[in-house]
Amino acid sequence: MEPIIIVLVILVVLVFIALMKTVQVIPQASAAIVERFGRYTRTLNAGLNIVVPFIDSIRNRIDLREQVVPFPPQPVITQDNLVVNIDTVIYYQVTDARAATYEVASYIQAIEQLTVTTLRNIIGGMDLERTLTSREEINAALRGVLDEATGKWGIRVNRVELKAIEPPTSIQDSMEKQMRADRDKRAAILQAEGVRQSEILRAEGEKQSAILRAEGEAKAAALRAEGEAQAIRTVFESIHAGDPDQKLLSYQYLQMLPKIAEGDANKLWIVPSEIGDALKGLSGAIGNFGPLGGAPQTGTTPAPRREQPPID
């Protein structure tokens, strides 16, 4: 009985192993390559799949999702003979599991080497300044070459990114000095423009202020002259309306003489010829009043007037 039990146990184990090899569960976004006696038979897609045990075998399981592969820095020589280190990142996706298995031995290594050689060809035709400012151009050119080369491998390159472009240390120091000098230059220019604009605004303000001040003084002078003319006109009309005689005018003229002589600067002043007429008129007016109190003189007779003989 014991040999029979051992045989049954062995048969159960073999059946279990056969069932395990017959039923294959493939996860979503994955694929499996099936070979029969070493030859490609079919590709298993996601889900439950049945294979022939001990005859069919799964060669490779491939992830069909988009993959991200960073490559280490690669030294690249530019057109002006400067060595720069460039880090690249590749985003790829397997579209044909059979081609990715049989068309290339290791598609990751193949993509890396193809990226390095293509990058050296592209950067070799650019100088350092263009290399640092043409990331998008480099990415587009690199992606086009990789996508065309990896198409027969069943791989699609979706994106290529340059993580970093590191020039030599001496070039970095020179670039930092140049950028610092450019910043200082721009700051000095901005400061000079600010001072210039401030001076222009200040000059325009002073000009506008002087213009307004001059206009105000001109208007004030015009108003002052107009007022004085109006005052003179009013006085003149008042004098003519009062109809003054020669005696009153002579008296007013004499009252103005002390005011004419006032002031330290008036060292010399000229008596006009009209003052004689004014004094004659004033003396005539006083003579009509007589001696003190205006009483007429008595007991005197005016001397007879001697006529002078005519001169031949």
PDB file of C-alpha atoms in Angstrom:
ATOM      1  CA  MET A   1       0.000   0.000   0.000  1.00  0.00           C
ATOM      2  CA  GLU A   2       2.795   2.367   0.784  1.00  0.00           C
ATOM      3  CA  PRO A   3       4.236   2.393  -2.781  1.00  0.00           C
ATOM      4  CA  ILE A   4       0.756   3.109  -4.149  1.00  0.00           C
ATOM      5  CA  ILE A   5       0.314   6.017  -1.769  1.00  0.00           C
ATOM      6  CA  ILE A   6       3.705   7.392  -2.738  1.00  0.00           C
ATOM      7  CA  VAL A   7       2.801   7.134  -6.434  1.00  0.00           C
ATOM      8  CA  LEU A   8      -0.526   8.890  -5.835  1.00  0.00           C
ATOM      9  CA  VAL A   9       1.161  11.681  -3.958  1.00  0.00           C
ATOM     10  CA  ILE A  10       3.643  12.091  -6.765  1.00  0.00           C
ATOM     11  CA  LEU A  11       0.818  12.172  -9.314  1.00  0.00           C
ATOM     12  CA  VAL A  12      -1.068  14.799  -7.297  1.00  0.00           C
ATOM     13  CA  VAL A  13       2.029  16.933  -7.094  1.00  0.00           C
ATOM     14  CA  LEU A  14       2.612  16.606 -10.828  1.00  0.00           C
ATOM     15  CA  VAL A  15      -0.991  17.484 -11.577  1.00  0.00           C
ATOM     16  CA  PHE A  16      -0.729  20.524  -9.317  1.00  0.00           C
ATOM     17  CA  ILE A  17       2.468  21.612 -11.009  1.00  0.00           C
ATOM     18  CA  ALA A  18       0.882  21.082 -14.417  1.00  0.00           C
ATOM     19  CA  LEU A  19      -2.124  23.156 -13.445  1.00  0.00           C
ATOM     20  CA  MET A  20       0.188  25.902 -12.186  1.00  0.00           C
ATOM     21  CA  LYS A  21       2.032  25.850 -15.478  1.00  0.00           C
ATOM     22  CA  THR A  22      -1.151  25.692 -17.509  1.00  0.00           C
ATOM     23  CA  VAL A  23      -2.885  28.700 -15.997  1.00  0.00           C
ATOM     24  CA  GLN A  24      -0.970  31.975 -16.389  1.00  0.00           C
ATOM     25  CA  VAL A  25      -2.285  35.263 -14.970  1.00  0.00           C
ATOM     26  CA  ILE A  26      -0.780  38.342 -16.614  1.00  0.00           C
ATOM     27  CA  PRO A  27      -1.183  41.689 -14.754  1.00  0.00           C
ATOM     28  CA  GLN A  28      -2.632  44.763 -16.409  1.00  0.00           C
ATOM     29  CA  ALA A  29      -0.237  46.780 -18.628  1.00  0.00           C
ATOM     30  CA  SER A  30       2.055  43.774 -18.952  1.00  0.00           C
ATOM     31  CA  ALA A  31       2.804  41.147 -21.574  1.00  0.00           C
ATOM     32  CA  ALA A  32       4.527  37.769 -21.650  1.00  0.00           C
ATOM     33  CA  ILE A  33       6.431  36.050 -24.444  1.00  0.00           C
ATOM     34  CA  VAL A  34       5.620  32.336 -24.886  1.00  0.00           C
ATOM     35  CA  GLU A  35       8.082  29.945 -26.539  1.00  0.00           C
ATOM     36  CA  ARG A  36       7.469  26.337 -27.562  1.00  0.00           C
ATOM     37  CA  PHE A  37      10.624  24.292 -27.652  1.00  0.00           C
ATOM     38  CA  GLY A  38      12.626  27.526 -27.802  1.00  0.00           C
ATOM     39  CA  ARG A  39      10.644  29.107 -30.622  1.00  0.00           C
ATOM     40  CA  TYR A  40       8.363  32.122 -30.295  1.00  0.00           C
ATOM     41  CA  THR A  41       4.731  31.093 -30.253  1.00  0.00           C
ATOM     42  CA  ARG A  42       2.598  33.981 -29.051  1.00  0.00           C
ATOM     43  CA  THR A  43       2.337  36.936 -26.710  1.00  0.00           C
ATOM     44  CA  LEU A  44       0.163  36.651 -23.619  1.00  0.00           C
ATOM     45  CA  ASN A  45      -1.864  39.775 -22.840  1.00  0.00           C
ATOM     46  CA  ALA A  46      -3.296  40.867 -19.495  1.00  0.00           C
ATOM     47  CA  GLY A  47      -5.722  38.428 -17.867  1.00  0.00           C
ATOM     48  CA  LEU A  48      -6.076  34.630 -17.547  1.00  0.00           C
ATOM     49  CA  ASN A  49      -4.184  32.636 -20.162  1.00  0.00           C
ATOM     50  CA  ILE A  50      -3.833  28.875 -20.783  1.00  0.00           C
ATOM     51  CA  VAL A  51      -0.567  27.339 -22.003  1.00  0.00           C
ATOM     52  CA  VAL A  52       0.568  23.798 -22.574  1.00  0.00           C
ATOM     53  CA  PRO A  53       2.544  22.690 -19.542  1.00  0.00           C
ATOM     54  CA  PHE A  54       6.080  21.366 -19.972  1.00  0.00           C
ATOM     55  CA  ILE A  55       5.895  22.350 -23.665  1.00  0.00           C
ATOM     56  CA  ASP A  56       5.237  26.060 -23.619  1.00  0.00           C
ATOM     57  CA  SER A  57       7.410  28.274 -21.493  1.00  0.00           C
ATOM     58  CA  ILE A  58       7.328  31.972 -20.697  1.00  0.00           C
ATOM     59  CA  ARG A  59      10.476  33.628 -21.995  1.00  0.00           C
ATOM     60  CA  ASN A  60      10.046  37.192 -20.721  1.00  0.00           C
ATOM     61  CA  ARG A  61       7.534  39.383 -18.909  1.00  0.00           C
ATOM     62  CA  ILE A  62       7.563  42.997 -20.102  1.00  0.00           C
ATOM     63  CA  ASP A  63       6.057  46.070 -18.476  1.00  0.00           C
ATOM     64  CA  LEU A  64       4.117  48.088 -21.059  1.00  0.00           C
ATOM     65  CA  ARG A  65       3.867  51.235 -18.953  1.00  0.00           C
ATOM     66  CA  GLU A  66       5.937  54.335 -19.682  1.00  0.00           C
ATOM     67  CA  GLN A  67       9.349  54.047 -18.094  1.00  0.00           C
ATOM     68  CA  VAL A  68      11.767  56.731 -16.879  1.00  0.00           C
ATOM     69  CA  VAL A  69      15.480  56.049 -17.156  1.00  0.00           C
ATOM     70  CA  PRO A  70      18.081  58.593 -15.944  1.00  0.00           C
ATOM     71  CA  PHE A  71      21.517  58.302 -17.475  1.00  0.00           C
ATOM     72  CA  PRO A  72      24.713  59.354 -15.667  1.00  0.00           C
ATOM     73  CA  PRO A  73      26.541  62.554 -16.755  1.00  0.00           C
ATOM     74  CA  GLN A  74      28.297  62.193 -20.066  1.00  0.00           C
ATOM     75  CA  PRO A  75      31.295  64.337 -21.122  1.00  0.00           C
ATOM     76  CA  VAL A  76      30.580  66.070 -24.423  1.00  0.00           C
ATOM     77  CA  ILE A  77      32.877  68.394 -26.414  1.00  0.00           C
ATOM     78  CA  THR A  78      31.312  71.538 -27.891  1.00  0.00           C
ATOM     79  CA  GLN A  79      32.254  73.227 -31.164  1.00  0.00           C
ATOM     80  CA  ASP A  80      34.593  75.640 -29.338  1.00  0.00           C
ATOM     81  CA  ASN A  81      36.473  72.686 -27.746  1.00  0.00           C
ATOM     82  CA  LEU A  82      34.996  72.911 -24.253  1.00  0.00           C
ATOM     83  CA  VAL A  83      34.036  69.799 -22.299  1.00  0.00           C
ATOM     84  CA  VAL A  84      30.602  69.877 -20.671  1.00  0.00           C
ATOM     85  CA  ASN A  85      28.869  67.185 -18.627  1.00  0.00           C
ATOM     86  CA  ILE A  86      25.249  66.546 -19.598  1.00  0.00           C
ATOM     87  CA  ASP A  87      22.674  64.556 -17.610  1.00  0.00           C
ATOM     88  CA  THR A  88      19.803  63.106 -19.628  1.00  0.00           C
ATOM     89  CA  VAL A  89      16.470  61.509 -18.758  1.00  0.00           C
ATOM     90  CA  ILE A  90      14.616  59.288 -21.237  1.00  0.00           C
ATOM     91  CA  TYR A  91      10.859  58.579 -21.119  1.00  0.00           C
ATOM     92  CA  TYR A  92      10.093  55.513 -23.205  1.00  0.00           C
ATOM     93  CA  GLN A  93       7.353  52.914 -23.603  1.00  0.00           C
ATOM     94  CA  VAL A  94       7.420  49.360 -25.027  1.00  0.00           C
ATOM     95  CA  THR A  95       4.850  49.033 -27.792  1.00  0.00           C
ATOM     96  CA  ASP A  96       5.825  45.607 -29.161  1.00  0.00           C
ATOM     97  CA  ALA A  97       6.889  43.002 -26.600  1.00  0.00           C
ATOM     98  CA  ARG A  98       8.097  40.521 -29.231  1.00  0.00           C
ATOM     99  CA  ALA A  99      10.384  43.080 -30.961  1.00  0.00           C
ATOM    100  CA  ALA A 100      11.713  44.337 -27.614  1.00  0.00           C
ATOM    101  CA  THR A 101      12.628  40.739 -26.753  1.00  0.00           C
ATOM    102  CA  TYR A 102      14.089  39.468 -30.017  1.00  0.00           C
ATOM    103  CA  GLU A 103      15.271  42.562 -31.953  1.00  0.00           C
ATOM    104  CA  VAL A 104      17.721  43.838 -29.346  1.00  0.00           C
ATOM    105  CA  ALA A 105      19.579  42.133 -26.546  1.00  0.00           C
ATOM    106  CA  SER A 106      19.156  44.912 -23.960  1.00  0.00           C
ATOM    107  CA  TYR A 107      17.088  47.856 -25.095  1.00  0.00           C
ATOM    108  CA  ILE A 108      17.976  49.933 -21.990  1.00  0.00           C
ATOM    109  CA  GLN A 109      21.696  49.727 -22.733  1.00  0.00           C
ATOM    110  CA  ALA A 110      21.047  50.266 -26.429  1.00  0.00           C
ATOM    111  CA  ILE A 111      19.017  53.441 -25.713  1.00  0.00           C
ATOM    112  CA  GLU A 112      21.755  54.744 -23.396  1.00  0.00           C
ATOM    113  CA  GLN A 113      24.536  54.278 -25.933  1.00  0.00           C
ATOM    114  CA  LEU A 114      22.416  55.704 -28.725  1.00  0.00           C
ATOM    115  CA  THR A 115      21.620  58.729 -26.552  1.00  0.00           C
ATOM    116  CA  VAL A 116      25.307  59.352 -25.802  1.00  0.00           C
ATOM    117  CA  THR A 117      26.425  59.151 -29.434  1.00  0.00           C
ATOM    118  CA  THR A 118      23.525  61.268 -30.702  1.00  0.00           C
ATOM    119  CA  LEU A 119      24.109  63.865 -27.992  1.00  0.00           C
ATOM    120  CA  ARG A 120      27.787  64.151 -28.917  1.00  0.00           C
ATOM    121  CA  ASN A 121      26.874  64.680 -32.570  1.00  0.00           C
ATOM    122  CA  ILE A 122      24.365  67.406 -31.720  1.00  0.00           C
ATOM    123  CA  ILE A 123      26.499  69.241 -29.146  1.00  0.00           C
ATOM    124  CA  GLY A 124      29.581  68.981 -31.382  1.00  0.00           C
ATOM    125  CA  GLY A 125      27.920  71.399 -33.820  1.00  0.00           C
ATOM    126  CA  MET A 126      27.122  74.033 -31.173  1.00  0.00           C
ATOM    127  CA  ASP A 127      29.251  76.414 -29.162  1.00  0.00           C
ATOM    128  CA  LEU A 128      28.937  76.684 -25.379  1.00  0.00           C
ATOM    129  CA  GLU A 129      26.610  79.673 -25.344  1.00  0.00           C
ATOM    130  CA  ARG A 130      24.209  78.075 -27.798  1.00  0.00           C
ATOM    131  CA  THR A 131      24.373  74.779 -25.906  1.00  0.00           C
ATOM    132  CA  LEU A 132      23.338  76.481 -22.664  1.00  0.00           C
ATOM    133  CA  THR A 133      20.425  78.308 -24.290  1.00  0.00           C
ATOM    134  CA  SER A 134      19.118  75.642 -26.713  1.00  0.00           C
ATOM    135  CA  ARG A 135      17.727  72.952 -24.438  1.00  0.00           C
ATOM    136  CA  GLU A 136      14.471  72.637 -26.371  1.00  0.00           C
ATOM    137  CA  GLU A 137      16.295  72.361 -29.682  1.00  0.00           C
ATOM    138  CA  ILE A 138      18.611  69.671 -28.309  1.00  0.00           C
ATOM    139  CA  ASN A 139      15.694  67.761 -26.766  1.00  0.00           C
ATOM    140  CA  ALA A 140      13.715  67.799 -30.028  1.00  0.00           C
ATOM    141  CA  ALA A 141      16.695  66.670 -32.143  1.00  0.00           C
ATOM    142  CA  LEU A 142      17.626  63.927 -29.677  1.00  0.00           C
ATOM    143  CA  ARG A 143      14.057  62.658 -29.423  1.00  0.00           C
ATOM    144  CA  GLY A 144      13.690  62.516 -33.216  1.00  0.00           C
ATOM    145  CA  VAL A 145      16.842  60.417 -33.646  1.00  0.00           C
ATOM    146  CA  LEU A 146      16.019  58.049 -30.760  1.00  0.00           C
ATOM    147  CA  ASP A 147      12.409  57.556 -31.810  1.00  0.00           C
ATOM    148  CA  GLU A 148      13.457  56.678 -35.345  1.00  0.00           C
ATOM    149  CA  ALA A 149      16.170  54.264 -34.203  1.00  0.00           C
ATOM    150  CA  THR A 150      14.139  52.513 -31.501  1.00  0.00           C
ATOM    151  CA  GLY A 151      11.029  52.047 -33.645  1.00  0.00           C
ATOM    152  CA  LYS A 152      12.209  48.671 -34.960  1.00  0.00           C
ATOM    153  CA  TRP A 153      12.901  47.582 -31.370  1.00  0.00           C
ATOM    154  CA  GLY A 154       9.250  47.996 -30.466  1.00  0.00           C
ATOM    155  CA  ILE A 155       9.989  51.002 -28.262  1.00  0.00           C
ATOM    156  CA  ARG A 156       8.589  54.555 -28.498  1.00  0.00           C
ATOM    157  CA  VAL A 157      10.619  57.401 -27.001  1.00  0.00           C
ATOM    158  CA  ASN A 158       8.090  59.913 -25.671  1.00  0.00           C
ATOM    159  CA  ARG A 159      10.352  62.561 -24.178  1.00  0.00           C
ATOM    160  CA  VAL A 160      14.007  63.400 -23.757  1.00  0.00           C
ATOM    161  CA  GLU A 161      15.074  65.913 -21.104  1.00  0.00           C
ATOM    162  CA  LEU A 162      18.464  67.401 -20.295  1.00  0.00           C
ATOM    163  CA  LYS A 163      18.631  67.585 -16.504  1.00  0.00           C
ATOM    164  CA  ALA A 164      21.826  69.588 -16.274  1.00  0.00           C
ATOM    165  CA  ILE A 165      24.534  71.066 -18.476  1.00  0.00           C
ATOM    166  CA  GLU A 166      27.672  71.662 -16.443  1.00  0.00           C
ATOM    167  CA  PRO A 167      30.508  73.602 -18.115  1.00  0.00           C
ATOM    168  CA  PRO A 168      34.057  73.487 -16.698  1.00  0.00           C
ATOM    169  CA  THR A 169      34.796  75.229 -13.396  1.00  0.00           C
ATOM    170  CA  SER A 170      36.904  77.943 -15.017  1.00  0.00           C
ATOM    171  CA  ILE A 171      34.111  78.712 -17.472  1.00  0.00           C
ATOM    172  CA  GLN A 172      31.595  78.842 -14.627  1.00  0.00           C
ATOM    173  CA  ASP A 173      33.778  81.367 -12.765  1.00  0.00           C
ATOM    174  CA  SER A 174      34.110  83.492 -15.908  1.00  0.00           C
ATOM    175  CA  MET A 175      30.379  83.340 -16.525  1.00  0.00           C
ATOM    176  CA  GLU A 176      29.659  84.361 -12.927  1.00  0.00           C
ATOM    177  CA  LYS A 177      32.037  87.321 -13.225  1.00  0.00           C
ATOM    178  CA  GLN A 178      30.472  88.335 -16.520  1.00  0.00           C
ATOM    179  CA  MET A 179      26.961  88.070 -15.080  1.00  0.00           C
ATOM    180  CA  ARG A 180      28.024  90.081 -12.038  1.00  0.00           C
ATOM    181  CA  ALA A 181      29.556  92.748 -14.280  1.00  0.00           C
ATOM    182  CA  ASP A 182      26.377  92.841 -16.381  1.00  0.00           C
ATOM    183  CA  ARG A 183      24.237  93.227 -13.256  1.00  0.00           C
ATOM    184  CA  ASP A 184      26.481  96.024 -11.947  1.00  0.00           C
ATOM    185  CA  LYS A 185      26.339  97.709 -15.358  1.00  0.00           C
ATOM    186  CA  ARG A 186      22.551  97.500 -15.501  1.00  0.00           C
ATOM    187  CA  ALA A 187      22.313  98.799 -11.928  1.00  0.00           C
ATOM    188  CA  ALA A 188      24.590 101.755 -12.753  1.00  0.00           C
ATOM    189  CA  ILE A 189      22.594 102.506 -15.897  1.00  0.00           C
ATOM    190  CA  LEU A 190      19.317 102.366 -14.008  1.00  0.00           C
ATOM    191  CA  GLN A 191      20.723 104.591 -11.262  1.00  0.00           C
ATOM    192  CA  ALA A 192      22.028 107.111 -13.813  1.00  0.00           C
ATOM    193  CA  GLU A 193      18.683 107.106 -15.620  1.00  0.00           C
ATOM    194  CA  GLY A 194      16.929 107.641 -12.300  1.00  0.00           C
ATOM    195  CA  VAL A 195      19.184 110.600 -11.423  1.00  0.00           C
ATOM    196  CA  ARG A 196      18.731 112.026 -14.927  1.00  0.00           C
ATOM    197  CA  GLN A 197      14.971 111.676 -14.744  1.00  0.00           C
ATOM    198  CA  SER A 198      14.979 113.248 -11.291  1.00  0.00           C
ATOM    199  CA  GLU A 199      17.034 116.212 -12.522  1.00  0.00           C
ATOM    200  CA  ILE A 200      14.745 116.627 -15.538  1.00  0.00           C
ATOM    201  CA  LEU A 201      11.666 116.573 -13.355  1.00  0.00           C
ATOM    202  CA  ARG A 202      13.251 119.010 -10.891  1.00  0.00           C
ATOM    203  CA  ALA A 203      14.260 121.360 -13.729  1.00  0.00           C
ATOM    204  CA  GLU A 204      10.794 121.161 -15.252  1.00  0.00           C
ATOM    205  CA  GLY A 205       9.294 121.872 -11.852  1.00  0.00           C
ATOM    206  CA  GLU A 206      11.553 124.885 -11.319  1.00  0.00           C
ATOM    207  CA  LYS A 207      10.799 126.114 -14.838  1.00  0.00           C
ATOM    208  CA  GLN A 208       7.064 125.738 -14.307  1.00  0.00           C
ATOM    209  CA  SER A 209       7.362 127.435 -10.927  1.00  0.00           C
ATOM    210  CA  ALA A 210       9.347 130.344 -12.420  1.00  0.00           C
ATOM    211  CA  ILE A 211       6.810 130.694 -15.232  1.00  0.00           C
ATOM    212  CA  LEU A 212       3.918 130.707 -12.814  1.00  0.00           C
ATOM    213  CA  ARG A 213       5.760 133.141 -10.513  1.00  0.00           C
ATOM    214  CA  ALA A 214       6.537 135.477 -13.435  1.00  0.00           C
ATOM    215  CA  GLU A 215       2.950 135.293 -14.652  1.00  0.00           C
ATOM    216  CA  GLY A 216       1.763 136.062 -11.128  1.00  0.00           C
ATOM    217  CA  GLU A 217       4.129 139.017 -10.792  1.00  0.00           C
ATOM    218  CA  ALA A 218       3.093 140.302 -14.243  1.00  0.00           C
ATOM    219  CA  LYS A 219      -0.565 140.048 -13.356  1.00  0.00           C
ATOM    220  CA  ALA A 220       0.095 141.690  -9.983  1.00  0.00           C
ATOM    221  CA  ALA A 221       2.018 144.518 -11.644  1.00  0.00           C
ATOM    222  CA  ALA A 222      -0.716 144.967 -14.214  1.00  0.00           C
ATOM    223  CA  LEU A 223      -3.349 145.041 -11.494  1.00  0.00           C
ATOM    224  CA  ARG A 224      -1.207 147.425  -9.424  1.00  0.00           C
ATOM    225  CA  ALA A 225      -0.681 149.738 -12.404  1.00  0.00           C
ATOM    226  CA  GLU A 226      -4.360 149.554 -13.216  1.00  0.00           C
ATOM    227  CA  GLY A 227      -5.181 150.462  -9.606  1.00  0.00           C
ATOM    228  CA  GLU A 228      -2.765 153.380  -9.588  1.00  0.00           C
ATOM    229  CA  ALA A 229      -4.123 154.612 -12.904  1.00  0.00           C
ATOM    230  CA  GLN A 230      -7.639 154.356 -11.523  1.00  0.00           C
ATOM    231  CA  ALA A 231      -6.563 156.267  -8.400  1.00  0.00           C
ATOM    232  CA  ILE A 232      -4.912 158.994 -10.487  1.00  0.00           C
ATOM    233  CA  ARG A 233      -7.940 159.166 -12.699  1.00  0.00           C
ATOM    234  CA  THR A 234     -10.194 159.471  -9.649  1.00  0.00           C
ATOM    235  CA  VAL A 235      -8.016 162.209  -8.089  1.00  0.00           C
ATOM    236  CA  PHE A 236      -7.827 164.068 -11.368  1.00  0.00           C
ATOM    237  CA  GLU A 237     -11.568 163.915 -11.817  1.00  0.00           C
ATOM    238  CA  SER A 238     -12.076 165.054  -8.219  1.00  0.00           C
ATOM    239  CA  ILE A 239      -9.719 168.007  -8.711  1.00  0.00           C
ATOM    240  CA  HIS A 240     -11.463 169.066 -11.873  1.00  0.00           C
ATOM    241  CA  ALA A 241     -14.831 168.595 -10.258  1.00  0.00           C
ATOM    242  CA  GLY A 242     -13.752 170.959  -7.372  1.00  0.00           C
ATOM    243  CA  ASP A 243     -12.491 173.596  -9.814  1.00  0.00           C
ATOM    244  CA  PRO A 244      -9.417 174.716  -7.718  1.00  0.00           C
ATOM    245  CA  ASP A 245      -7.834 178.103  -8.307  1.00  0.00           C
ATOM    246  CA  GLN A 246      -4.151 178.962  -8.688  1.00  0.00           C
ATOM    247  CA  LYS A 247      -3.716 179.827  -5.029  1.00  0.00           C
ATOM    248  CA  LEU A 248      -4.823 176.410  -3.773  1.00  0.00           C
ATOM    249  CA  LEU A 249      -2.598 174.653  -6.277  1.00  0.00           C
ATOM    250  CA  SER A 250       0.375 176.777  -5.206  1.00  0.00           C
ATOM    251  CA  TYR A 251      -0.227 175.945  -1.569  1.00  0.00           C
ATOM    252  CA  GLN A 252      -0.433 172.202  -2.291  1.00  0.00           C
ATOM    253  CA  TYR A 253       2.744 172.413  -4.342  1.00  0.00           C
ATOM    254  CA  LEU A 254       4.630 173.970  -1.415  1.00  0.00           C
ATOM    255  CA  GLN A 255       3.384 171.247   0.892  1.00  0.00           C
ATOM    256  CA  MET A 256       4.891 168.607  -1.381  1.00  0.00           C
ATOM    257  CA  LEU A 257       8.368 170.152  -1.372  1.00  0.00           C
ATOM    258  CA  PRO A 258       9.445 168.676   2.024  1.00  0.00           C
ATOM    259  CA  LYS A 259       8.390 165.209   0.895  1.00  0.00           C
ATOM    260  CA  ILE A 260      10.498 165.573  -2.217  1.00  0.00           C
ATOM    261  CA  ALA A 261      13.533 166.396  -0.070  1.00  0.00           C
ATOM    262  CA  GLU A 262      13.047 163.433   2.292  1.00  0.00           C
ATOM    263  CA  GLY A 263      15.475 160.481   2.273  1.00  0.00           C
ATOM    264  CA  ASP A 264      19.193 160.051   2.832  1.00  0.00           C
ATOM    265  CA  ALA A 265      19.879 159.507  -0.835  1.00  0.00           C
ATOM    266  CA  ASN A 266      18.451 162.892  -1.843  1.00  0.00           C
ATOM    267  CA  LYS A 267      21.678 164.927  -1.632  1.00  0.00           C
ATOM    268  CA  LEU A 268      20.764 167.186  -4.513  1.00  0.00           C
ATOM    269  CA  TRP A 269      17.367 168.135  -5.905  1.00  0.00           C
ATOM    270  CA  ILE A 270      16.349 170.659  -8.511  1.00  0.00           C
ATOM    271  CA  VAL A 271      13.716 173.310  -7.916  1.00  0.00           C
ATOM    272  CA  PRO A 272      11.428 173.477 -10.934  1.00  0.00           C
ATOM    273  CA  SER A 273      10.740 176.787 -12.626  1.00  0.00           C
ATOM    274  CA  GLU A 274       7.076 176.630 -11.705  1.00  0.00           C
ATOM    275  CA  ILE A 275       7.918 177.233  -8.028  1.00  0.00           C
ATOM    276  CA  GLY A 276       8.396 180.976  -8.677  1.00  0.00           C
ATOM    277  CA  ASP A 277       4.884 181.265 -10.039  1.00  0.00           C
ATOM    278  CA  ALA A 278       3.630 179.317  -7.056  1.00  0.00           C
ATOM    279  CA  LEU A 279       5.405 181.628  -4.611  1.00  0.00           C
ATOM    280  CA  LYS A 280       4.114 184.726  -6.387  1.00  0.00           C
ATOM    281  CA  GLY A 281       0.605 183.399  -6.236  1.00  0.00           C
ATOM    282  CA  LEU A 282       1.015 182.509  -2.558  1.00  0.00           C
ATOM    283  CA  SER A 283       2.525 185.905  -1.655  1.00  0.00           C
ATOM    284  CA  GLY A 284      -0.252 187.666  -3.507  1.00  0.00           C
ATOM    285  CA  ALA A 285      -2.805 185.666  -1.537  1.00  0.00           C
ATOM    286  CA  ILE A 286      -1.117 186.508   1.780  1.00  0.00           C
ATOM    287  CA  GLY A 287      -0.778 190.217   0.802  1.00  0.00           C
ATOM    288  CA  ASN A 288      -4.478 190.526   0.344  1.00  0.00           C
ATOM    289  CA  PHE A 289      -4.960 189.636   3.990  1.00  0.00           C
ATOM    290  CA  GLY A 290      -2.767 192.628   5.129  1.00  0.00           C
ATOM    291  CA  PRO A 291      -0.677 192.730   8.395  1.00  0.00           C
ATOM    292  CA  LEU A 292      -1.505 190.576  11.384  1.00  0.00           C
ATOM    293  CA  GLY A 293      -5.059 189.737  11.597  1.00  0.00           C
ATOM    294  CA  GLY A 294      -5.765 191.231   8.227  1.00  0.00           C
ATOM    295  CA  ALA A 295      -6.266 194.819   9.547  1.00  0.00           C
ATOM    296  CA  PRO A 296      -5.645 197.459   6.895  1.00  0.00           C
ATOM    297  CA  GLN A 297      -2.791 199.964   7.420  1.00  0.00           C
ATOM    298  CA  THR A 298      -3.693 203.666   8.160  1.00  0.00           C
ATOM    299  CA  GLY A 299      -1.815 206.994   7.966  1.00  0.00           C
ATOM    300  CA  THR A 300       0.377 205.850   5.132  1.00  0.00           C
ATOM    301  CA  THR A 301       0.098 206.616   1.553  1.00  0.00           C
ATOM    302  CA  PRO A 302       1.666 204.479  -1.015  1.00  0.00           C
ATOM    303  CA  ALA A 303       4.589 206.115  -2.677  1.00  0.00           C
ATOM    304  CA  PRO A 304       3.965 207.391  -6.111  1.00  0.00           C
ATOM    305  CA  ARG A 305       5.229 205.127  -8.821  1.00  0.00           C
ATOM    306  CA  ARG A 306       8.244 206.547 -10.692  1.00  0.00           C
ATOM    307  CA  GLU A 307       8.230 205.906 -14.244  1.00  0.00           C
ATOM    308  CA  GLN A 308      11.508 205.148 -15.829  1.00  0.00           C
ATOM    309  CA  PRO A 309      12.437 207.032 -18.896  1.00  0.00           C
ATOM    310  CA  PRO A 310      12.466 204.928 -21.917  1.00  0.00           C
ATOM    311  CA  ILE A 311      15.746 203.656 -23.047  1.00  0.00           C
ATOM    312  CA  ASP A 312      16.718 204.669 -26.494  1.00  0.00           C
TER     313      ASP A 312
END
